[in-house]
């Protein structure tokens, strides 16, 4: 919201300075965003007369001028390229050292094509005051040479811009801003009571309201024999200062009251209206050309104003081009209406229309101002345009906006942290337009003014159906009363000064703040960190993949297929992040990136639910070792990835069961499943299925893995005990067992480990042999068992006893025999 200091003083009798007024605006919550003071910016520009103008000897389009700009600048040489720079012309002169805002330069003395130039003759564009001109400014011949241009053009009027919060629609009126400043002691609000203009004949145009929900009350009046044309300079200057382009006298008057009183108006050219009735009604899909030259198609949710020929205005937003006033207009019909804020807001949003009228209507305008605004606008039109006014025609009635609010004086301390004397509270509220209805030593009840739509606004409460009807009504009344009291507390405190309100820290709910991440989020994050530490690169893929790829990598149910995908190859919710990783690896390999190590921790989808999976792929060779060799990626590398993550997340890896039950996209003989028990599957690892290797065009089989992050049960934090460090050296024994080919190696390892849990600390596989020295259908599994003495060195007979236990347990559980 912009306004000039002189415009503010039309409503506020004050002798306060610009700085004092701006400081007061900040204190009462109308934050000053900026101040433009042309008197400071343009103070150096002077009125000057060109004494002579001669052709520049070295340039066809330049002239060497002698300029008289008053005392101290009686005969200044200036090189100028303007075509209208002729002797005798009165114009604007900027001496050396002047900052030119339109060109963003500071003038310096110098030579132009060999001729000295000590200043500049300017256009209004170079002063930042107007559009581009063909030449320098031409002023009247009687303009006093040497006078400051700011004084001559009456530009010594600072422009103040304030920010308006959505609830303060009243502050979009200069008069209401003046009222707030008067309440804070910046002056006295001048009385305003427009004189009634008696209508001398019945209005030629009348109203018909068929959309009372959108417009409960509307006034109108015809004025004949008007003369439209350019507005007087004072009116144009004020509109330009607040960012409004002057158009014509009739239009400028309506724009004047939009800012002055916060009361949008509109004028129709009577001679262009078909019929004698303007109808407010819902739109029916009609198209019309608005004043901005654009075509709009209205809907049944828009309120329009129509005559017999069709829509002539999108009510509350913008008038139509067909009935707009021009210089030939001789009769006008003034519209002054009260529109529903929600209807206006939704229509403006629907048609992408932002106007000063919409800005005010959607925040709520003064619901009682219509008659006075009509009289004030009529009088200004008669004063500036002439003519005769008709009687006022009206449809609807002033809505029942009257409402009360009660403020308990003690609540100012309770809610605002500040004690305010009761008489001061009443003084502040009455200065803001509130009318005292009842007062005692504990509280005051006031009537809310018609322009304060933000105080005790109607509310719709979504109450729980279990609340009894009588109780629900009581609760709503209590909430309504509480809202009104809090609104009044805010009014009192902001006039006293928001900077005087004591600072109070918010209460702490608990000494230790809640965790920022859920346990599930922490698990996923930690999983990603472990994989990154394993030299894998994290990727982030879409949850949508090609339907054919999803079908090869698990469930591609039609229920999880997108009806309107963003592209044809992203039409299916992925069953595993591998569906995103495999094409990513394929693209990188095709671009010469031979060694791949990618992972993603992200969502996967099945028909019943969504789950989180950490998936990875390795391809090519592993990082080069210290001996210079870079071994080819094997399934043991991805198995190590999975084991490292599970161990990092607190899983006891020795308890894991390894089986070959893997999904269809794993190699059936070179993959494994890790689980705790038969049902809790924690992960898969292995080689990609040969058919998919061929389908994706890999030169060698990628190694892949998946970790079911959701299935990992986090252990409760326990106090760690110091590790037991036995003083005795461990010893190792090797065993080779012949077992059936179908026996899993993990069963052999598990059987050996549980043979004697007191002394056996570790069991490792170091060889699997199938060949001539082993009978058909069998294989040799060689393991190394580590024995850790606890309190004494083991004797030979003890070692032998443990060895026999291992042989016996492996034989019992796997059917194996010692080789």
PDB file of N, CA and C in Angstrom, residues 663-746:
ATOM      1  N   UNK A 663      14.785 -64.530  -5.168  1.00  0.00           N
ATOM      2  CA  UNK A 663      13.829 -64.165  -6.217  1.00  0.00           C
ATOM      3  C   UNK A 663      14.297 -64.589  -7.606  1.00  0.00           C
ATOM      4  N   UNK A 664      13.383 -64.550  -8.564  1.00  0.00           N
ATOM      5  CA  UNK A 664      13.620 -65.091  -9.903  1.00  0.00           C
ATOM      6  C   UNK A 664      14.692 -64.333 -10.674  1.00  0.00           C
ATOM      7  N   UNK A 665      15.015 -63.104 -10.257  1.00  0.00           N
ATOM      8  CA  UNK A 665      15.991 -62.330 -11.018  1.00  0.00           C
ATOM      9  C   UNK A 665      17.424 -62.552 -10.519  1.00  0.00           C
ATOM     10  N   UNK A 666      17.605 -63.444  -9.537  1.00  0.00           N
ATOM     11  CA  UNK A 666      18.945 -63.845  -9.100  1.00  0.00           C
ATOM     12  C   UNK A 666      19.346 -65.147  -9.795  1.00  0.00           C
ATOM     13  N   UNK A 667      20.639 -65.348  -9.973  1.00  0.00           N
ATOM     14  CA  UNK A 667      21.164 -66.603 -10.529  1.00  0.00           C
ATOM     15  C   UNK A 667      20.801 -67.726  -9.556  1.00  0.00           C
ATOM     16  N   UNK A 668      20.133 -68.769 -10.009  1.00  0.00           N
ATOM     17  CA  UNK A 668      19.635 -69.804  -9.085  1.00  0.00           C
ATOM     18  C   UNK A 668      20.738 -70.552  -8.340  1.00  0.00           C
ATOM     19  N   UNK A 669      21.951 -70.613  -8.863  1.00  0.00           N
ATOM     20  CA  UNK A 669      23.017 -71.357  -8.191  1.00  0.00           C
ATOM     21  C   UNK A 669      24.100 -70.472  -7.617  1.00  0.00           C
ATOM     22  N   UNK A 670      23.984 -69.129  -7.806  1.00  0.00           N
ATOM     23  CA  UNK A 670      25.025 -68.217  -7.346  1.00  0.00           C
ATOM     24  C   UNK A 670      24.406 -67.039  -6.594  1.00  0.00           C
ATOM     25  N   UNK A 671      23.572 -67.363  -5.648  1.00  0.00           N
ATOM     26  CA  UNK A 671      22.905 -66.331  -4.868  1.00  0.00           C
ATOM     27  C   UNK A 671      22.479 -66.911  -3.533  1.00  0.00           C
ATOM     28  N   UNK A 672      22.146 -66.058  -2.598  1.00  0.00           N
ATOM     29  CA  UNK A 672      21.750 -66.534  -1.290  1.00  0.00           C
ATOM     30  C   UNK A 672      20.767 -65.604  -0.616  1.00  0.00           C
ATOM     31  N   UNK A 673      20.020 -66.190   0.325  1.00  0.00           N
ATOM     32  CA  UNK A 673      19.058 -65.432   1.123  1.00  0.00           C
ATOM     33  C   UNK A 673      19.508 -65.451   2.572  1.00  0.00           C
ATOM     34  N   UNK A 674      19.442 -64.315   3.242  1.00  0.00           N
ATOM     35  CA  UNK A 674      19.804 -64.200   4.642  1.00  0.00           C
ATOM     36  C   UNK A 674      18.545 -63.959   5.454  1.00  0.00           C
ATOM     37  N   UNK A 675      18.357 -64.746   6.506  1.00  0.00           N
ATOM     38  CA  UNK A 675      17.139 -64.602   7.297  1.00  0.00           C
ATOM     39  C   UNK A 675      17.426 -64.951   8.746  1.00  0.00           C
ATOM     40  N   UNK A 676      16.564 -64.449   9.613  1.00  0.00           N
ATOM     41  CA  UNK A 676      16.554 -64.838  11.019  1.00  0.00           C
ATOM     42  C   UNK A 676      15.312 -65.687  11.220  1.00  0.00           C
ATOM     43  N   UNK A 677      15.482 -66.977  11.234  1.00  0.00           N
ATOM     44  CA  UNK A 677      14.324 -67.850  11.263  1.00  0.00           C
ATOM     45  C   UNK A 677      13.779 -68.028   9.865  1.00  0.00           C
ATOM     46  N   UNK A 678      12.730 -68.796   9.717  1.00  0.00           N
ATOM     47  CA  UNK A 678      12.206 -69.100   8.375  1.00  0.00           C
ATOM     48  C   UNK A 678      11.428 -67.963   7.726  1.00  0.00           C
ATOM     49  N   UNK A 679      10.949 -66.975   8.516  1.00  0.00           N
ATOM     50  CA  UNK A 679      10.060 -65.962   7.947  1.00  0.00           C
ATOM     51  C   UNK A 679      10.682 -64.573   7.849  1.00  0.00           C
ATOM     52  N   UNK A 680      11.550 -64.206   8.773  1.00  0.00           N
ATOM     53  CA  UNK A 680      12.095 -62.850   8.786  1.00  0.00           C
ATOM     54  C   UNK A 680      13.288 -62.751   7.833  1.00  0.00           C
ATOM     55  N   UNK A 681      12.991 -62.408   6.575  1.00  0.00           N
ATOM     56  CA  UNK A 681      14.029 -62.294   5.549  1.00  0.00           C
ATOM     57  C   UNK A 681      14.678 -60.919   5.654  1.00  0.00           C
ATOM     58  N   UNK A 682      15.996 -60.892   5.795  1.00  0.00           N
ATOM     59  CA  UNK A 682      16.720 -59.634   5.938  1.00  0.00           C
ATOM     60  C   UNK A 682      17.420 -59.187   4.665  1.00  0.00           C
ATOM     61  N   UNK A 683      17.700 -60.121   3.741  1.00  0.00           N
ATOM     62  CA  UNK A 683      18.374 -59.673   2.539  1.00  0.00           C
ATOM     63  C   UNK A 683      18.657 -60.787   1.555  1.00  0.00           C
ATOM     64  N   UNK A 684      19.038 -60.350   0.343  1.00  0.00           N
ATOM     65  CA  UNK A 684      19.456 -61.258  -0.727  1.00  0.00           C
ATOM     66  C   UNK A 684      20.763 -60.739  -1.297  1.00  0.00           C
ATOM     67  N   UNK A 685      21.574 -61.649  -1.825  1.00  0.00           N
ATOM     68  CA  UNK A 685      22.789 -61.245  -2.516  1.00  0.00           C
ATOM     69  C   UNK A 685      23.099 -62.290  -3.584  1.00  0.00           C
ATOM     70  N   UNK A 686      23.856 -61.893  -4.583  1.00  0.00           N
ATOM     71  CA  UNK A 686      24.257 -62.857  -5.598  1.00  0.00           C
ATOM     72  C   UNK A 686      24.426 -62.242  -6.964  1.00  0.00           C
ATOM     73  N   UNK A 687      24.420 -63.116  -7.952  1.00  0.00           N
ATOM     74  CA  UNK A 687      24.661 -62.732  -9.343  1.00  0.00           C
ATOM     75  C   UNK A 687      23.323 -62.534 -10.043  1.00  0.00           C
ATOM     76  N   UNK A 688      23.274 -61.562 -10.958  1.00  0.00           N
ATOM     77  CA  UNK A 688      22.061 -61.328 -11.727  1.00  0.00           C
ATOM     78  C   UNK A 688      21.784 -62.529 -12.627  1.00  0.00           C
ATOM     79  N   UNK A 689      20.524 -62.857 -12.815  1.00  0.00           N
ATOM     80  CA  UNK A 689      20.127 -64.011 -13.628  1.00  0.00           C
ATOM     81  C   UNK A 689      20.691 -63.878 -15.046  1.00  0.00           C
ATOM     82  N   UNK A 690      21.195 -64.956 -15.631  1.00  0.00           N
ATOM     83  CA  UNK A 690      21.807 -64.883 -16.976  1.00  0.00           C
ATOM     84  C   UNK A 690      20.890 -64.283 -18.032  1.00  0.00           C
ATOM     85  N   UNK A 691      19.584 -64.588 -17.970  1.00  0.00           N
ATOM     86  CA  UNK A 691      18.685 -64.031 -18.985  1.00  0.00           C
ATOM     87  C   UNK A 691      18.623 -62.510 -18.897  1.00  0.00           C
ATOM     88  N   UNK A 692      18.685 -61.940 -17.678  1.00  0.00           N
ATOM     89  CA  UNK A 692      18.665 -60.483 -17.520  1.00  0.00           C
ATOM     90  C   UNK A 692      20.007 -59.870 -17.885  1.00  0.00           C
ATOM     91  N   UNK A 693      21.089 -60.620 -17.670  1.00  0.00           N
ATOM     92  CA  UNK A 693      22.409 -60.139 -18.108  1.00  0.00           C
ATOM     93  C   UNK A 693      22.401 -59.916 -19.608  1.00  0.00           C
ATOM     94  N   UNK A 694      21.819 -60.876 -20.318  1.00  0.00           N
ATOM     95  CA  UNK A 694      21.740 -60.763 -21.775  1.00  0.00           C
ATOM     96  C   UNK A 694      20.769 -59.669 -22.192  1.00  0.00           C
ATOM     97  N   UNK A 695      19.648 -59.595 -21.490  1.00  0.00           N
ATOM     98  CA  UNK A 695      18.608 -58.619 -21.855  1.00  0.00           C
ATOM     99  C   UNK A 695      19.112 -57.193 -21.684  1.00  0.00           C
ATOM    100  N   UNK A 696      19.850 -56.920 -20.597  1.00  0.00           N
ATOM    101  CA  UNK A 696      20.360 -55.575 -20.360  1.00  0.00           C
ATOM    102  C   UNK A 696      21.645 -55.299 -21.121  1.00  0.00           C
ATOM    103  N   UNK A 697      22.235 -56.291 -21.717  1.00  0.00           N
ATOM    104  CA  UNK A 697      23.419 -56.098 -22.535  1.00  0.00           C
ATOM    105  C   UNK A 697      24.709 -55.939 -21.759  1.00  0.00           C
ATOM    106  N   UNK A 698      24.788 -56.567 -20.563  1.00  0.00           N
ATOM    107  CA  UNK A 698      26.021 -56.505 -19.792  1.00  0.00           C
ATOM    108  C   UNK A 698      27.061 -57.471 -20.362  1.00  0.00           C
ATOM    109  N   UNK A 699      28.336 -57.063 -20.348  1.00  0.00           N
ATOM    110  CA  UNK A 699      29.419 -57.945 -20.800  1.00  0.00           C
ATOM    111  C   UNK A 699      29.732 -59.021 -19.772  1.00  0.00           C
ATOM    112  N   UNK A 700      29.513 -58.735 -18.532  1.00  0.00           N
ATOM    113  CA  UNK A 700      29.689 -59.716 -17.470  1.00  0.00           C
ATOM    114  C   UNK A 700      28.516 -59.580 -16.502  1.00  0.00           C
ATOM    115  N   UNK A 701      28.332 -60.575 -15.691  1.00  0.00           N
ATOM    116  CA  UNK A 701      27.176 -60.574 -14.797  1.00  0.00           C
ATOM    117  C   UNK A 701      27.391 -59.598 -13.642  1.00  0.00           C
ATOM    118  N   UNK A 702      26.487 -58.620 -13.458  1.00  0.00           N
ATOM    119  CA  UNK A 702      26.578 -57.740 -12.291  1.00  0.00           C
ATOM    120  C   UNK A 702      26.242 -58.515 -11.019  1.00  0.00           C
ATOM    121  N   UNK A 703      26.826 -58.094  -9.910  1.00  0.00           N
ATOM    122  CA  UNK A 703      26.494 -58.640  -8.606  1.00  0.00           C
ATOM    123  C   UNK A 703      25.524 -57.677  -7.925  1.00  0.00           C
ATOM    124  N   UNK A 704      24.449 -58.203  -7.377  1.00  0.00           N
ATOM    125  CA  UNK A 704      23.393 -57.358  -6.821  1.00  0.00           C
ATOM    126  C   UNK A 704      23.089 -57.803  -5.398  1.00  0.00           C
ATOM    127  N   UNK A 705      22.456 -56.896  -4.654  1.00  0.00           N
ATOM    128  CA  UNK A 705      21.994 -57.255  -3.309  1.00  0.00           C
ATOM    129  C   UNK A 705      20.796 -56.395  -2.937  1.00  0.00           C
ATOM    130  N   UNK A 706      20.018 -56.898  -1.992  1.00  0.00           N
ATOM    131  CA  UNK A 706      18.881 -56.174  -1.434  1.00  0.00           C
ATOM    132  C   UNK A 706      18.847 -56.426   0.066  1.00  0.00           C
ATOM    133  N   UNK A 707      18.602 -55.354   0.828  1.00  0.00           N
ATOM    134  CA  UNK A 707      18.471 -55.446   2.281  1.00  0.00           C
ATOM    135  C   UNK A 707      17.092 -54.941   2.666  1.00  0.00           C
ATOM    136  N   UNK A 708      16.301 -55.769   3.332  1.00  0.00           N
ATOM    137  CA  UNK A 708      14.952 -55.397   3.741  1.00  0.00           C
ATOM    138  C   UNK A 708      15.037 -54.578   5.028  1.00  0.00           C
ATOM    139  N   UNK A 709      15.179 -53.274   4.865  1.00  0.00           N
ATOM    140  CA  UNK A 709      15.438 -52.392   6.004  1.00  0.00           C
ATOM    141  C   UNK A 709      14.315 -52.467   7.028  1.00  0.00           C
ATOM    142  N   UNK A 710      13.063 -52.580   6.561  1.00  0.00           N
ATOM    143  CA  UNK A 710      11.919 -52.603   7.487  1.00  0.00           C
ATOM    144  C   UNK A 710      11.910 -53.841   8.371  1.00  0.00           C
ATOM    145  N   UNK A 711      12.566 -54.917   7.941  1.00  0.00           N
ATOM    146  CA  UNK A 711      12.534 -56.171   8.709  1.00  0.00           C
ATOM    147  C   UNK A 711      13.598 -56.232   9.787  1.00  0.00           C
ATOM    148  N   UNK A 712      14.469 -55.237   9.822  1.00  0.00           N
ATOM    149  CA  UNK A 712      15.540 -55.238  10.828  1.00  0.00           C
ATOM    150  C   UNK A 712      14.984 -54.664  12.124  1.00  0.00           C
ATOM    151  N   UNK A 713      15.010 -55.433  13.168  1.00  0.00           N
ATOM    152  CA  UNK A 713      14.491 -55.005  14.462  1.00  0.00           C
ATOM    153  C   UNK A 713      15.640 -54.388  15.248  1.00  0.00           C
ATOM    154  N   UNK A 714      15.476 -53.126  15.559  1.00  0.00           N
ATOM    155  CA  UNK A 714      16.542 -52.435  16.295  1.00  0.00           C
ATOM    156  C   UNK A 714      16.584 -52.923  17.733  1.00  0.00           C
ATOM    157  N   UNK A 715      17.765 -53.209  18.189  1.00  0.00           N
ATOM    158  CA  UNK A 715      17.924 -53.650  19.573  1.00  0.00           C
ATOM    159  C   UNK A 715      17.880 -52.446  20.507  1.00  0.00           C
ATOM    160  N   UNK A 716      17.322 -52.661  21.664  1.00  0.00           N
ATOM    161  CA  UNK A 716      17.302 -51.603  22.662  1.00  0.00           C
ATOM    162  C   UNK A 716      18.729 -51.326  23.129  1.00  0.00           C
ATOM    163  N   UNK A 717      18.974 -50.060  23.357  1.00  0.00           N
ATOM    164  CA  UNK A 717      20.317 -49.671  23.798  1.00  0.00           C
ATOM    165  C   UNK A 717      20.611 -50.296  25.158  1.00  0.00           C
ATOM    166  N   UNK A 718      21.725 -50.954  25.254  1.00  0.00           N
ATOM    167  CA  UNK A 718      22.142 -51.583  26.495  1.00  0.00           C
ATOM    168  C   UNK A 718      23.503 -51.050  26.896  1.00  0.00           C
ATOM    169  N   UNK A 719      23.686 -51.041  28.207  1.00  0.00           N
ATOM    170  CA  UNK A 719      24.975 -50.584  28.712  1.00  0.00           C
ATOM    171  C   UNK A 719      26.047 -51.613  28.353  1.00  0.00           C
ATOM    172  N   UNK A 720      27.039 -51.167  27.631  1.00  0.00           N
ATOM    173  CA  UNK A 720      28.079 -52.087  27.175  1.00  0.00           C
ATOM    174  C   UNK A 720      29.024 -52.463  28.314  1.00  0.00           C
ATOM    175  N   UNK A 721      29.324 -53.740  28.349  1.00  0.00           N
ATOM    176  CA  UNK A 721      30.294 -54.227  29.319  1.00  0.00           C
ATOM    177  C   UNK A 721      31.684 -54.213  28.683  1.00  0.00           C
ATOM    178  N   UNK A 722      32.693 -54.067  29.482  1.00  0.00           N
ATOM    179  CA  UNK A 722      34.053 -54.106  28.905  1.00  0.00           C
ATOM    180  C   UNK A 722      34.326 -55.480  28.312  1.00  0.00           C
ATOM    181  N   UNK A 723      34.961 -55.554  27.164  1.00  0.00           N
ATOM    182  CA  UNK A 723      35.207 -56.853  26.523  1.00  0.00           C
ATOM    183  C   UNK A 723      36.150 -57.732  27.358  1.00  0.00           C
ATOM    184  N   UNK A 724      35.861 -59.051  27.297  1.00  0.00           N
ATOM    185  CA  UNK A 724      36.735 -59.988  28.001  1.00  0.00           C
ATOM    186  C   UNK A 724      37.914 -60.343  27.097  1.00  0.00           C
ATOM    187  N   UNK A 725      39.095 -60.095  27.550  1.00  0.00           N
ATOM    188  CA  UNK A 725      40.304 -60.370  26.767  1.00  0.00           C
ATOM    189  C   UNK A 725      41.055 -61.515  27.441  1.00  0.00           C
ATOM    190  N   UNK A 726      40.860 -62.743  26.933  1.00  0.00           N
ATOM    191  CA  UNK A 726      41.529 -63.890  27.571  1.00  0.00           C
ATOM    192  C   UNK A 726      43.043 -63.781  27.427  1.00  0.00           C
ATOM    193  N   UNK A 727      43.748 -64.209  28.438  1.00  0.00           N
ATOM    194  CA  UNK A 727      45.225 -64.100  28.411  1.00  0.00           C
ATOM    195  C   UNK A 727      45.902 -65.224  27.628  1.00  0.00           C
ATOM    196  N   UNK A 728      45.107 -66.177  27.097  1.00  0.00           N
ATOM    197  CA  UNK A 728      45.704 -67.340  26.451  1.00  0.00           C
ATOM    198  C   UNK A 728      45.562 -67.238  24.938  1.00  0.00           C
ATOM    199  N   UNK A 729      46.568 -67.765  24.246  1.00  0.00           N
ATOM    200  CA  UNK A 729      46.595 -67.748  22.797  1.00  0.00           C
ATOM    201  C   UNK A 729      45.515 -68.672  22.233  1.00  0.00           C
ATOM    202  N   UNK A 730      44.793 -68.231  21.169  1.00  0.00           N
ATOM    203  CA  UNK A 730      43.860 -69.148  20.518  1.00  0.00           C
ATOM    204  C   UNK A 730      44.623 -70.165  19.678  1.00  0.00           C
ATOM    205  N   UNK A 731      43.974 -71.274  19.368  1.00  0.00           N
ATOM    206  CA  UNK A 731      44.582 -72.243  18.462  1.00  0.00           C
ATOM    207  C   UNK A 731      43.570 -72.664  17.417  1.00  0.00           C
ATOM    208  N   UNK A 732      44.036 -73.073  16.252  1.00  0.00           N
ATOM    209  CA  UNK A 732      43.167 -73.371  15.138  1.00  0.00           C
ATOM    210  C   UNK A 732      43.364 -74.804  14.677  1.00  0.00           C
ATOM    211  N   UNK A 733      42.236 -75.416  14.284  1.00  0.00           N
ATOM    212  CA  UNK A 733      42.248 -76.772  13.766  1.00  0.00           C
ATOM    213  C   UNK A 733      41.435 -76.816  12.479  1.00  0.00           C
ATOM    214  N   UNK A 734      41.954 -77.571  11.480  1.00  0.00           N
ATOM    215  CA  UNK A 734      41.268 -77.696  10.194  1.00  0.00           C
ATOM    216  C   UNK A 734      40.544 -79.035  10.126  1.00  0.00           C
ATOM    217  N   UNK A 735      39.330 -78.993   9.520  1.00  0.00           N
ATOM    218  CA  UNK A 735      38.543 -80.202   9.323  1.00  0.00           C
ATOM    219  C   UNK A 735      38.030 -80.194   7.883  1.00  0.00           C
ATOM    220  N   UNK A 736      37.927 -81.361   7.266  1.00  0.00           N
ATOM    221  CA  UNK A 736      37.329 -81.505   5.941  1.00  0.00           C
ATOM    222  C   UNK A 736      36.260 -82.582   6.046  1.00  0.00           C
ATOM    223  N   UNK A 737      35.042 -82.222   5.658  1.00  0.00           N
ATOM    224  CA  UNK A 737      33.923 -83.149   5.740  1.00  0.00           C
ATOM    225  C   UNK A 737      33.387 -83.426   4.346  1.00  0.00           C
ATOM    226  N   UNK A 738      33.040 -84.675   4.115  1.00  0.00           N
ATOM    227  CA  UNK A 738      32.400 -85.067   2.854  1.00  0.00           C
ATOM    228  C   UNK A 738      30.897 -85.093   3.110  1.00  0.00           C
ATOM    229  N   UNK A 739      30.183 -84.270   2.352  1.00  0.00           N
ATOM    230  CA  UNK A 739      28.727 -84.191   2.502  1.00  0.00           C
ATOM    231  C   UNK A 739      28.088 -84.275   1.136  1.00  0.00           C
ATOM    232  N   UNK A 740      26.798 -84.496   1.109  1.00  0.00           N
ATOM    233  CA  UNK A 740      26.059 -84.500  -0.146  1.00  0.00           C
ATOM    234  C   UNK A 740      26.138 -83.113  -0.800  1.00  0.00           C
ATOM    235  N   UNK A 741      26.087 -83.088  -2.135  1.00  0.00           N
ATOM    236  CA  UNK A 741      26.186 -81.810  -2.845  1.00  0.00           C
ATOM    237  C   UNK A 741      25.073 -80.836  -2.465  1.00  0.00           C
ATOM    238  N   UNK A 742      23.913 -81.384  -2.093  1.00  0.00           N
ATOM    239  CA  UNK A 742      22.788 -80.512  -1.761  1.00  0.00           C
ATOM    240  C   UNK A 742      22.849 -79.894  -0.386  1.00  0.00           C
ATOM    241  N   UNK A 743      23.792 -80.329   0.439  1.00  0.00           N
ATOM    242  CA  UNK A 743      23.910 -79.786   1.797  1.00  0.00           C
ATOM    243  C   UNK A 743      24.536 -78.391   1.730  1.00  0.00           C
ATOM    244  N   UNK A 744      23.890 -77.441   2.386  1.00  0.00           N
ATOM    245  CA  UNK A 744      24.388 -76.074   2.386  1.00  0.00           C
ATOM    246  C   UNK A 744      25.610 -75.957   3.292  1.00  0.00           C
ATOM    247  N   UNK A 745      26.575 -75.186   2.841  1.00  0.00           N
ATOM    248  CA  UNK A 745      27.803 -74.993   3.609  1.00  0.00           C
ATOM    249  C   UNK A 745      27.493 -74.355   4.958  1.00  0.00           C
ATOM    250  N   UNK A 746      26.482 -73.490   4.988  1.00  0.00           N
ATOM    251  CA  UNK A 746      26.143 -72.831   6.237  1.00  0.00           C
ATOM    252  C   UNK A 746      25.734 -73.798   7.326  1.00  0.00           C
TER     253      UNK A 746
END
